[in-house]
Amino acid sequence: MKNQSLTYREALKIAISEAMRNDERVFLMGEDVGNYGGCYAVSKGLLEEFGADRIIDTPLSESGFVGAGIGAAIGGMRPIIEVMTVNFSLLALDQIVNNAATLRHMSGNQIGVPLVIRMATGAGKQLAAQHSHSLENWYAHVPGIKVLAPATVADARYMLSMALKDPDPVILFEHVMLYNDSAATPKPEDCPDMHQACVRKAGNDISLITYGGSLSKTLHAASELEKQGISAEVVDLRCLRPLDTQTLFKSVDKTHRMIVVDEGWRTGSLASEICALVAEHCFWSLDAPPSRVCSKEVPIPYPQHLERAATPQVAQVVEAALTLLNRDVT
Amino acid sequence: MNIDNSKVHMGIAHMQFLFKQMLRIRRFEEKCAELYTQEKIRGFLHLYIGEEAVAVGVMQALKAEDAVFATYREHGHALARGLSMDKVMAEMFGKVTGSSRGRGGSMHIFDVEKRFYGGNAIVAGALPLAVGLALANKMQKKNDVVVCFFGEGAVAEGEFHESLNLAQLWQLPILFVCENNGYAMGTALAISESERHIFRKAQSYGLKSHAVDGMNVVEVESAATQYCQRIRKGDGPCLLECNTYRFRGHSMFDTQLYRESDEVEAWKRKGPIMKLQRWLEANGKLSSAELKQIEDQVADEINQSIAFAERSEIEDISDLYLGVYGESES
Ligand SMILES: Cc1ncc(C[n+]2csc(CCOP(=O)(O)OP(=O)(O)O)c2C)c(N)n1
C-alpha cells in the first residue's frame, strides 16, 4: 500500500476526533471551532460528526470559556479548549495562571484540572504586532501547567492523546507556519512520550536546541553547516515545561557547544533559561559560551522584510554556529 | 425607500457627499481585494463592504478635535475620517510612507493628526482605551467626543461591560458605536448572545442607547449627531447600535460555510450605496453624467494612491528598532 501523507492540520484533526470517539468526556470548545471550521481549519467537519453539544462555538469570551473549561475539567469532563492564538490567550491568562495552574496545590492536592488548551503561536504570516507573538515562555514559567510544542506531523498526531491522559492542564502550541507541513502518515512510535526531548538529527560538533516553528529552520541550518563540514546535532525540546534536561545535557556534553534557536524575544526567553541550565550543569564540558538566536526586541512589524529581520532565520543560525566554532563566516 | 433627512436639515449636496464617501470606500476596498490576490497587500485583510453607511454616517457628527477608535476592519473609518488615501494604501503595501510607517498594515491604520487612534486587532481591545481618552478629555475640561467602533462580537468580551460601566459611572464624553453585522467571523449572533439587542445591554448600564438601520446613512448620521450633541453637553455616554451586514467574508481566508448565499443576496439588495443612489436618482439629484463623474473622480484617487504606494520606499532594515521607545520629557 502506498504510504499516504498527512498535513499537520489534518493530524491535529484526526487526533481530536479520535479522542472524542474514544472518550465521551472529551469535547472541543472555542471561538469558531464549529460553524466556521476553526480559524486555521483544524476542526473543519467535526461539527457534522459530533454535533453542537461536543463541538461548541463560544462567544468572544476568552476568559469565560477557558475558565469554564477549567470548571468542566473539575466536574469530570476532558475539555479541549481552542484559543485562536496565544495573543488572545492573554485575555484568559488570569484563568490559566491563577486557577488552572494553582488549584491542585492550593487545595492541598484535592482538585486536579485535566484540561488541554490548544493555541496557535508565532510569526511569519505578516499579521503584525497583535497577531504574531511567541509567548510560550510565559506559560512555561508557571508551575502547575505543562507546555508542549509539537513541531512535527507525528507530534501533532499523537501528542494530544498523551496530553488528554495527563492529570494536569496542558497547553499545546501550534506554530502558524506548521499547519500546511506534510509528512508520511506517522505511526504511534514516531511520537515518544510527550515529556521527552528528541534528537532530530545527530551530530558531534555543536548542539542546536530548538522547538516548535523554529525546528525546520534549525534543521535547514544544520544541513547548511554539514556542507561546510560541521556536524550539528539538532534537539527538539517538544515539552517546554517540564524541560527534559537529561536529553539536553547529554547532547551538550557530547558536542561541547550549544546554540538555542527560539522565536521568543531574547530577554527572559526560554533560550535564556536553557543557557542558564547548561551553564550550571555542563559548564566544565563547554568549549564555548552558550549562545542564542532569538527574535529581535521589537513588536513584530507588518512588512515582510522587517518581519523576517525581526525573527530567527537560517542564515543567523549558521553564522552563530560558525562564530562559536571559530570558523570564518562566509 | 424611506430616507428622512429632515431631522438634521440635510441638504441635497450633503446627501451627494455622503454617497461619494461611501462609494470611495467601496471602490477602494474592491481594489484592495484585487491587490491582495496580487500579493501587494499581505497579512489579514478585512473588508467593510456593505457596512459603509455606519462609518460615513457617524463621522459626519464629528469635529476635528473628536477622536476615533476602530477595529481591524477600519479602512472605511480611516477614509471617512479624512485620512489621505495615499497614506492608507501605502500602509497596506507596508511602505514607509504609510500612515503607520508600514509597521501596522491593514489592521493598524493610525493617524493622530486626524485623531484616528487605529486600527486595533484585539476584539474589544480599543474600548477601554477610548474610555481613557474620554476620561482625559473630561479631566482637561474638554467637551470633545470620543467615538469607539466595534463589532457585535466584541460585546461578549469583559472589556465591553467594564468599559460601559466605567463610562457611565464617570459620565464620560464617549459614543460607542456597535456595528452589528450579525456575525463574528462564522459565529452568528443567535448562537453567541443570550440578549441579542445590544442597545438593551447598554441601557442596563444606564447609557442612552437605541438601534438604527445601519444600511441607511442618513439615519445613522442623524442618530449620531443627536447623541454627540448630548455628549458634548455633558449628559453622559451613549451607545448606537447599527444593524448592518458584511457582504464579503470575514477576511480573505473565509470560505463562508456558516451562512447561505441567499441571505447574503437579500442583504445586498438593501445595500447602503444602492439605497442612497436610488433615492437620489428618484429625486432627480443624480444624473448618469453626475454618477459617472463621481465614479471617475473616485477611480482617479484610487489609482493615484496605488501609484503612490508603488513608488514609495520600504523602510531600511537598520531602522528595525524605531518606535519601540520614545524620548523622555525634558
Ligand atoms: C480577543 C480576540 N479574540 C479573537 C480574535 C479573532 N477574531 C478577530 S475578528 C473576530 C470576530 C469579531 O467579530 P465582530 O466583533 O462582530 O466584528 P466584525 O469582524 O464582524 O466586524 C475574531 C473572533 C481577536 N482578534 N481578538
XYZ file of C-alpha atoms and ligand atoms in Angstrom:
686
model
C 0.000 0.000 0.000
C 1.233 3.448 -0.842
C 2.246 5.417 2.211
C -0.125 8.347 2.283
C 0.856 11.731 3.573
C -0.808 13.874 6.166
C -0.653 17.565 6.944
C -0.009 18.932 10.414
C -3.527 20.360 10.332
C -5.081 17.002 9.393
C -3.018 15.228 12.021
C -4.463 17.507 14.698
C -7.960 16.956 13.423
C -7.574 13.168 13.437
C -6.171 13.371 16.945
C -9.155 15.385 18.154
C -11.771 13.181 16.518
C -10.050 10.027 17.719
C -10.020 11.355 21.276
C -13.690 12.257 21.013
C -14.626 8.832 19.708
C -12.636 7.075 22.403
C -13.800 9.083 25.359
C -17.231 10.575 25.822
C -15.882 13.071 28.314
C -13.831 14.801 25.631
C -15.293 17.845 23.896
C -13.910 20.751 21.868
C -14.784 24.323 22.737
C -13.616 27.670 21.392
C -14.281 30.541 19.018
C -15.358 29.421 15.554
C -14.417 25.766 16.047
C -17.802 24.647 14.721
C -19.631 26.538 12.009
C -16.530 28.270 10.697
C -14.393 25.130 10.902
C -11.657 26.608 13.089
C -9.667 29.759 12.386
C -6.868 27.580 10.995
C -9.361 24.999 9.688
C -8.243 22.309 12.144
C -11.757 21.360 13.220
C -13.429 21.553 9.813
C -16.082 18.836 9.589
C -16.083 17.926 13.269
C -19.356 19.735 13.957
C -21.087 17.472 11.423
C -19.640 14.385 13.020
C -20.038 15.182 16.711
C -22.778 17.788 16.868
C -23.042 21.115 18.612
C -23.068 19.594 22.105
C -19.476 18.446 21.752
C -18.086 20.941 19.229
C -19.023 24.135 20.961
C -18.778 27.533 19.287
C -18.246 30.084 22.020
C -18.782 33.826 22.026
C -15.681 36.036 22.106
C -15.102 35.484 25.807
C -11.643 34.004 26.263
C -11.576 34.406 29.999
C -15.068 32.989 30.271
C -14.720 29.877 28.155
C -11.207 28.986 29.288
C -12.410 29.352 32.862
C -15.451 27.256 32.015
C -13.102 24.637 30.586
C -11.274 24.533 33.898
C -14.583 24.141 35.704
C -15.716 21.386 33.358
C -12.444 19.530 33.897
C -13.009 19.708 37.635
C -16.516 18.417 37.040
C -15.324 15.248 35.333
C -15.123 16.227 31.662
C -11.993 16.256 29.493
C -12.223 19.526 27.589
C -10.040 20.527 24.681
C -10.166 24.302 24.606
C -9.060 26.069 21.455
C -7.905 29.650 21.831
C -7.315 31.056 18.369
C -3.850 32.408 19.071
C -1.554 32.997 22.012
C -2.195 36.728 21.609
C -5.846 36.265 22.529
C -4.955 33.826 25.305
C -3.738 36.863 27.214
C -7.391 37.618 27.890
C -7.567 34.226 29.603
C -4.209 34.450 31.330
C -5.825 35.041 34.676
C -7.866 31.840 34.483
C -4.891 29.807 33.315
C -2.334 31.148 35.769
C -4.482 31.885 38.798
C -6.837 28.925 38.522
C -5.732 26.106 36.245
C -2.151 26.184 37.465
C -2.858 26.626 41.150
C -5.978 24.671 42.066
C -4.207 21.381 42.739
C -1.632 22.872 45.062
C -3.824 25.493 46.683
C -6.445 22.894 47.559
C -3.908 20.609 49.174
C -3.959 18.233 46.204
C -7.729 17.762 46.261
C -8.513 19.220 42.863
C -6.841 18.379 39.572
C -7.517 20.171 36.297
C -7.167 17.662 33.434
C -7.577 20.180 30.656
C -5.953 20.654 27.270
C -5.676 24.142 25.778
C -4.594 24.439 22.158
C -3.464 27.675 20.592
C -1.620 28.943 17.549
C 1.574 30.895 18.018
C 4.288 32.677 16.137
C 5.099 34.977 13.250
C 5.604 34.523 9.530
C 2.269 35.499 8.043
C 2.671 39.267 8.148
C -0.030 39.650 10.759
C 1.788 42.438 12.608
C 2.187 43.226 16.269
C -1.061 41.911 17.772
C -1.135 38.550 15.995
C 2.441 37.286 15.834
C 3.675 36.772 19.361
C 5.586 33.785 20.644
C 4.813 33.728 24.339
C 5.404 30.045 25.087
C 7.909 31.065 27.749
C 5.260 32.987 29.703
C 3.356 29.761 30.216
C 6.495 27.667 30.670
C 7.315 29.941 33.601
C 4.357 28.708 35.611
C 4.449 25.618 37.880
C 1.295 23.547 37.693
C 0.890 23.606 33.924
C 2.672 21.651 31.228
C 3.602 23.165 27.896
C 4.009 21.237 24.657
C 5.226 22.403 21.267
C 4.516 19.767 18.614
C 6.836 20.600 15.729
C 6.244 17.586 13.508
C 3.241 15.930 11.939
C 3.799 12.903 14.169
C 3.735 15.037 17.292
C 0.626 16.833 16.053
C -0.961 13.436 15.519
C -0.091 11.784 18.840
C 0.756 14.348 21.496
C -2.852 15.338 22.061
C -3.894 11.920 23.355
C -0.983 11.969 25.781
C -1.971 15.441 26.915
C -5.544 14.273 27.478
C -4.326 11.449 29.726
C -2.350 13.865 31.856
C -3.931 14.740 35.205
C -2.959 18.403 34.872
C -3.541 21.312 32.499
C -1.502 21.006 29.307
C -1.067 23.804 26.771
C -0.317 22.846 23.191
C 1.328 25.445 20.991
C 0.814 25.078 17.262
C 3.084 27.355 15.251
C 1.127 29.048 12.457
C 3.720 28.159 9.837
C 3.344 24.425 10.522
C -0.295 23.812 9.594
C 0.434 23.052 5.939
C 3.524 20.932 6.583
C 3.036 17.381 5.461
C 4.734 14.072 6.099
C 4.140 10.388 5.514
C 1.348 9.182 7.783
C 3.034 8.709 11.149
C 2.777 5.725 13.475
C 2.403 5.992 17.249
C 6.037 5.005 17.748
C 7.085 8.116 15.799
C 5.946 10.140 18.790
C 7.845 9.472 22.024
C 6.397 10.353 25.406
C 5.307 13.985 25.470
C 7.774 14.838 28.238
C 10.805 13.829 26.180
C 13.010 15.982 24.024
C 14.059 14.396 20.758
C 17.297 14.392 18.820
C 16.037 15.196 15.310
C 19.487 14.989 13.771
C 22.542 13.532 15.431
C 25.834 15.390 15.268
C 29.109 15.878 17.110
C 30.357 19.458 16.765
C 27.579 21.628 18.113
C 24.100 21.269 19.639
C 21.297 23.330 18.157
C 18.435 23.379 20.641
C 15.018 24.464 19.444
C 11.265 23.820 19.440
C 8.061 24.475 17.508
C 8.187 26.645 14.415
C 11.960 27.036 14.594
C 12.676 23.321 14.166
C 12.571 23.311 10.385
C 14.768 26.426 10.182
C 17.234 24.804 12.562
C 17.345 21.557 10.587
C 17.899 23.613 7.478
C 20.778 25.412 9.193
C 22.229 22.050 10.244
C 22.279 20.849 6.659
C 23.936 24.097 5.564
C 26.579 23.512 8.234
C 27.009 19.932 7.069
C 28.073 21.311 3.680
C 30.816 23.192 5.477
C 31.979 20.062 7.254
C 30.305 20.838 10.551
C 28.268 18.131 12.215
C 25.442 19.761 14.132
C 23.062 17.940 16.441
C 19.502 19.225 16.483
C 17.463 18.757 19.640
C 13.714 19.422 19.543
C 12.586 20.206 23.080
C 8.930 19.223 22.421
C 7.987 19.763 26.053
C 8.773 23.269 27.272
C 7.644 22.603 30.804
C 8.881 20.448 32.393
C 12.077 20.512 30.336
C 13.788 17.234 29.513
C 17.162 18.356 30.814
C 18.631 14.876 30.527
C 18.466 14.843 26.723
C 19.628 18.446 26.630
C 22.667 17.921 28.850
C 23.579 14.686 27.118
C 23.749 16.455 23.793
C 25.789 19.377 25.101
C 28.158 17.052 26.967
C 28.765 15.324 23.659
C 29.224 18.342 21.387
C 30.571 20.887 23.932
C 28.852 23.775 22.206
C 25.290 24.993 22.166
C 23.041 27.470 20.392
C 19.379 27.864 21.288
C 17.068 28.916 18.473
C 13.905 30.447 19.916
C 11.294 32.694 18.270
C 10.531 34.361 21.598
C 12.145 37.716 22.375
C 15.625 37.181 23.809
C 15.141 38.892 27.170
C 13.698 36.454 29.671
C 13.241 33.832 26.968
C 13.167 30.058 27.122
C 16.535 30.330 25.410
C 17.783 32.265 28.445
C 16.587 29.531 30.760
C 18.261 26.823 28.716
C 21.514 28.746 28.588
C 21.411 29.144 32.363
C 20.717 25.439 32.887
C 23.547 24.468 30.583
C 25.913 26.925 32.250
C 25.002 25.454 35.641
C 25.170 21.798 34.676
C 27.506 21.469 31.708
C 29.966 24.252 32.453
C 33.037 22.021 32.514
C 32.205 20.332 29.264
C 31.628 23.559 27.335
C 34.227 24.713 24.807
C 32.413 27.963 24.040
C 29.811 30.149 25.742
C 26.194 29.103 25.196
C 24.596 31.268 22.552
C 21.110 32.328 21.463
C 19.345 33.164 18.220
C 16.054 34.790 19.217
C 13.580 37.352 17.940
C 14.710 40.957 17.973
C 13.332 43.076 20.790
C 10.671 44.791 18.741
C 6.921 44.184 18.324
C 6.607 42.157 15.105
C 6.303 44.609 12.178
C 3.953 44.062 9.226
C 6.212 44.351 6.152
C 7.768 41.079 5.084
C 11.375 42.260 5.125
C 11.045 43.655 8.638
C 9.161 40.633 9.931
C 11.966 38.435 8.630
C 14.582 40.704 10.135
C 12.815 40.539 13.488
C 12.591 36.740 13.715
C 15.256 33.980 13.663
C 16.394 32.928 10.189
C 18.544 30.096 8.889
C 21.469 32.351 7.990
C 21.714 33.695 11.525
C 21.835 30.207 12.985
C 24.573 29.224 10.554
C 26.508 32.382 11.342
C 26.181 31.896 15.093
C 27.420 28.313 14.757
C 30.416 29.323 12.656
C 31.286 32.011 15.167
C 31.148 29.567 18.081
C 33.376 27.177 16.170
C 35.830 29.969 15.323
C 35.207 29.447 11.665
C 35.173 32.230 9.142
C 31.719 33.478 8.444
C 31.372 33.359 4.677
C -37.173 53.727 0.465
C -37.662 55.928 3.399
C -34.923 58.471 3.875
C -35.856 61.130 6.337
C -33.370 63.958 6.037
C -35.464 66.446 7.937
C -34.143 65.795 11.440
C -30.668 67.044 10.687
C -31.630 69.529 7.968
C -29.688 67.607 5.390
C -29.312 69.293 2.045
C -29.063 67.541 -1.259
C -25.414 68.498 -1.677
C -24.676 66.788 1.610
C -26.527 63.663 0.533
C -24.433 63.590 -2.633
C -21.347 63.983 -0.488
C -22.406 61.001 1.647
C -22.926 58.986 -1.490
C -19.474 59.799 -2.778
C -17.847 58.972 0.553
C -19.460 55.556 0.644
C -18.562 54.889 -2.962
C -14.959 55.890 -2.318
C -14.714 53.281 0.433
C -16.448 50.614 -1.641
C -14.239 51.086 -4.690
C -11.115 51.409 -2.593
C -11.784 48.096 -0.901
C -12.736 46.323 -4.106
C -9.328 47.357 -5.348
C -7.706 46.175 -2.126
C -9.189 42.722 -2.649
C -7.568 42.635 -6.095
C -4.273 43.872 -4.739
C -4.446 41.155 -2.108
C -4.695 38.423 -4.698
C -1.711 40.034 -6.422
C 0.112 39.818 -3.059
C 0.718 43.561 -2.945
C -1.272 43.611 0.268
C -0.473 40.792 2.696
C -1.402 39.546 6.136
C -5.071 39.756 7.059
C -7.433 41.917 5.025
C -10.910 42.550 6.441
C -13.278 44.338 4.102
C -16.002 46.721 5.214
C -18.019 46.265 2.026
C -21.723 46.566 2.874
C -21.172 48.493 6.100
C -20.027 51.840 4.675
C -23.051 53.772 5.896
C -22.018 53.296 9.507
C -18.571 54.896 9.352
C -19.659 57.569 6.877
C -22.793 58.430 8.826
C -21.125 58.638 12.223
C -18.127 60.661 11.010
C -20.481 63.456 9.921
C -21.300 64.082 13.557
C -17.679 64.682 14.499
C -15.428 67.703 14.706
C -11.694 67.764 14.081
C -10.971 67.629 17.837
C -13.038 64.500 18.372
C -11.226 61.178 18.487
C -11.935 57.881 16.759
C -11.082 54.310 17.705
C -11.810 51.442 15.347
C -11.070 47.783 14.737
C -9.050 45.756 12.216
C -11.909 46.412 9.736
C -11.085 50.102 9.634
C -10.199 51.194 6.106
C -13.609 52.746 5.741
C -13.369 54.593 9.032
C -9.915 55.901 8.161
C -11.062 57.211 4.793
C -14.299 58.643 6.145
C -12.353 60.353 8.898
C -10.305 62.140 6.273
C -7.007 60.257 6.262
C -5.296 60.555 2.939
C -5.983 57.593 0.706
C -2.334 57.644 -0.342
C -1.194 57.020 3.204
C -3.769 54.325 3.819
C -2.816 52.485 0.645
C 0.888 52.842 1.341
C 0.287 51.381 4.798
C -1.292 48.313 3.291
C 1.698 47.977 0.982
C 3.965 48.102 4.042
C 5.714 51.219 2.790
C 7.422 53.789 4.974
C 5.092 56.496 3.644
C 2.121 54.655 5.131
C 0.040 56.141 7.916
C 1.874 53.911 10.430
C 5.195 53.840 8.512
C 4.106 50.477 7.133
C 4.582 48.875 10.544
C 0.927 48.107 11.079
C -0.608 47.159 7.727
C -4.307 46.850 7.040
C -5.289 46.195 10.659
C -3.334 49.041 12.235
C -4.001 52.313 10.482
C -3.225 55.238 12.784
C -3.153 58.981 12.215
C -3.009 61.004 15.371
C -3.176 64.288 13.451
C -6.646 63.230 12.392
C -7.206 61.931 15.911
C -7.594 58.479 14.439
C -6.372 56.024 17.043
C -6.401 52.828 14.980
C -6.713 50.017 13.924
C -6.955 47.568 16.899
C -6.868 43.840 16.169
C -7.737 42.526 19.589
C -11.505 42.282 19.683
C -12.828 44.815 22.236
C -9.249 45.921 22.881
C -9.950 49.540 21.988
C -12.948 50.100 24.255
C -11.024 50.733 27.480
C -8.592 52.979 25.571
C -11.457 55.039 24.252
C -12.867 55.298 27.766
C -9.481 56.506 28.957
C -9.212 59.147 26.259
C -12.677 60.348 27.184
C -11.567 60.456 30.800
C -8.577 62.600 29.792
C -10.915 64.921 27.896
C -13.147 65.245 30.918
C -10.229 65.853 33.277
C -8.957 68.562 30.939
C -12.433 70.084 30.783
C -12.782 69.483 27.052
C -16.138 68.531 25.692
C -14.744 66.719 22.665
C -16.297 63.388 21.865
C -14.511 60.063 21.649
C -16.114 57.571 19.288
C -15.360 53.895 19.541
C -16.445 51.480 16.795
C -16.622 47.728 17.374
C -18.498 44.687 16.112
C -21.255 42.889 17.971
C -18.770 40.080 18.620
C -16.899 42.385 20.984
C -19.946 42.615 23.204
C -19.188 39.173 24.648
C -15.817 40.300 25.984
C -15.415 41.539 29.523
C -13.899 44.785 28.211
C -17.216 45.776 26.700
C -19.019 45.529 30.020
C -16.213 47.066 32.023
C -15.962 49.955 29.586
C -19.669 50.744 29.522
C -19.821 50.663 33.274
C -16.824 52.963 33.665
C -18.103 55.366 31.022
C -21.485 55.666 32.689
C -20.127 55.697 36.231
C -17.773 58.543 35.389
C -20.168 60.241 32.956
C -17.618 60.341 30.160
C -17.952 62.036 26.774
C -17.942 58.900 24.658
C -20.069 57.448 21.893
C -19.906 53.681 21.486
C -20.894 52.503 18.031
C -21.731 48.835 17.693
C -21.566 47.649 14.096
C -23.913 44.725 14.349
C -23.336 42.743 11.169
C -24.802 39.576 12.626
C -21.609 37.516 12.600
C -18.372 37.385 14.497
C -16.272 35.513 11.967
C -18.545 32.483 11.492
C -20.446 32.788 14.744
C -23.952 34.129 14.350
C -25.311 36.475 16.979
C -28.051 33.961 17.750
C -25.551 31.386 18.978
C -23.359 33.805 20.879
C -25.625 36.164 22.803
C -28.386 35.499 25.301
C -29.674 39.061 24.813
C -29.473 39.858 21.131
C -30.328 43.516 21.323
C -27.038 45.179 22.039
C -28.675 48.503 22.868
C -30.519 46.844 25.744
C -27.246 45.809 27.298
C -26.112 49.420 27.137
C -29.392 50.567 28.642
C -28.872 48.174 31.523
C -25.743 50.147 32.402
C -27.712 53.370 32.202
C -26.406 54.580 28.839
C -28.675 56.275 26.378
C -28.960 53.767 23.562
C -31.015 52.595 20.610
C -30.665 50.722 17.341
C -30.823 52.149 13.833
C -30.815 50.791 10.297
C -27.105 50.721 9.629
C -27.781 50.450 5.907
C -29.297 53.912 5.918
C -26.570 56.518 6.081
C -28.994 59.340 6.788
C -30.485 57.551 9.736
C -27.017 56.795 11.098
C -25.853 60.377 10.704
C -28.968 61.731 12.273
C -28.751 59.446 15.319
C -25.027 60.013 15.785
C -25.483 63.773 15.544
C -28.145 63.792 18.228
C -26.041 61.607 20.514
C -22.955 63.746 20.000
C -24.895 66.882 20.887
C -25.977 65.228 24.101
C -22.478 64.025 24.896
C -20.975 67.466 24.264
C -23.409 68.948 26.739
C -22.024 66.613 29.389
C -25.077 64.380 29.543
C -23.031 61.181 29.587
C -22.122 58.362 27.248
C -24.331 56.806 24.568
C -24.312 53.647 22.516
C -25.592 53.488 18.975
C -26.326 50.043 17.587
C -26.190 49.965 13.790
C -27.734 46.924 12.153
C -25.729 46.110 9.100
C -24.165 43.240 7.161
C -20.806 42.416 5.649
C -21.176 41.339 2.056
C -17.767 39.658 1.892
C -16.118 37.061 4.075
C -14.684 37.899 7.476
C -11.237 38.113 5.923
C -9.804 36.991 2.614
C -9.430 33.445 4.019
C -13.085 32.946 4.861
C -14.910 30.200 2.940
C -18.244 31.321 4.460
C -19.554 27.874 5.356
C -21.667 29.406 8.091
C -24.197 31.350 6.015
C -26.372 30.823 2.967
C -25.769 32.801 -0.196
C -29.495 33.672 -0.275
C -29.053 35.554 2.948
C -26.091 37.466 1.539
C -28.006 38.303 -1.632
C -31.010 39.511 0.339
C -28.831 41.887 2.320
C -27.069 43.095 -0.808
C -30.420 44.256 -2.096
C -30.567 46.518 0.958
C -27.048 47.828 0.341
C -26.361 51.331 1.669
C -24.861 52.712 -1.526
C -27.515 51.324 -3.808
C -30.171 52.598 -1.421
C -28.942 56.171 -1.453
C -28.198 56.092 -5.175
C -31.792 55.020 -5.917
C -33.162 57.748 -3.700
C -31.008 60.422 -5.289
C -31.910 59.215 -8.760
C -35.607 59.021 -7.982
C -35.497 62.588 -6.745
C -33.623 63.767 -9.797
C -30.477 64.520 -7.825
C -28.076 62.172 -9.531
C -27.935 62.048 -13.293
C -25.987 59.354 -15.048
C -23.455 62.006 -16.068
C -23.020 63.033 -12.433
C -22.678 59.417 -11.382
C -20.015 58.858 -13.992
C -18.184 61.928 -12.846
C -18.163 60.701 -9.258
C -17.008 57.234 -10.314
C -14.209 58.793 -12.359
C -13.054 61.008 -9.505
C -13.027 58.059 -7.146
C -11.146 55.896 -9.634
C -8.562 58.631 -10.119
C -8.000 58.979 -6.409
C -7.573 55.206 -6.033
C -5.210 54.901 -8.980
C -3.173 57.741 -7.633
C -2.963 56.086 -4.211
C -1.740 52.858 -5.787
C 0.875 54.721 -7.795
C 1.963 56.485 -4.614
C 2.212 53.216 -2.702
C 4.069 51.532 -5.550
C 6.706 54.225 -5.847
C 7.177 54.622 -2.085
C 10.160 53.055 -0.338
C 10.182 50.248 2.172
C 11.832 51.025 5.463
C 15.514 50.268 5.850
C 16.207 47.189 7.966
C 18.675 49.214 10.021
C 15.643 51.135 11.324
C 14.042 47.956 12.689
C 14.066 49.180 16.303
C 12.494 52.501 15.515
C 9.449 53.321 17.578
C 9.866 50.807 20.368
C 10.514 53.515 22.954
C 10.115 57.283 22.866
C 12.084 60.192 24.246
C 11.590 61.199 27.869
C 10.028 64.547 28.676
C 12.707 67.152 29.270
C -9.598 38.883 21.742
C -9.700 38.352 20.370
N -10.252 37.139 20.180
C -10.372 36.642 18.938
C -9.947 37.341 17.852
C -10.102 36.778 16.443
N -11.151 37.486 15.744
C -10.855 38.555 15.002
S -12.198 39.316 14.437
C -13.234 38.208 15.148
C -14.700 38.381 15.011
C -15.150 39.676 15.572
O -16.467 39.922 15.216
P -17.164 41.305 15.450
O -16.687 41.906 16.729
O -18.606 41.110 15.310
O -16.613 42.255 14.300
P -16.655 42.048 12.726
O -15.442 41.268 12.370
O -17.921 41.363 12.393
O -16.573 43.422 12.163
C -12.498 37.246 15.825
C -13.073 36.091 16.513
C -9.343 38.593 18.095
N -8.852 39.339 17.095
N -9.254 39.077 19.344
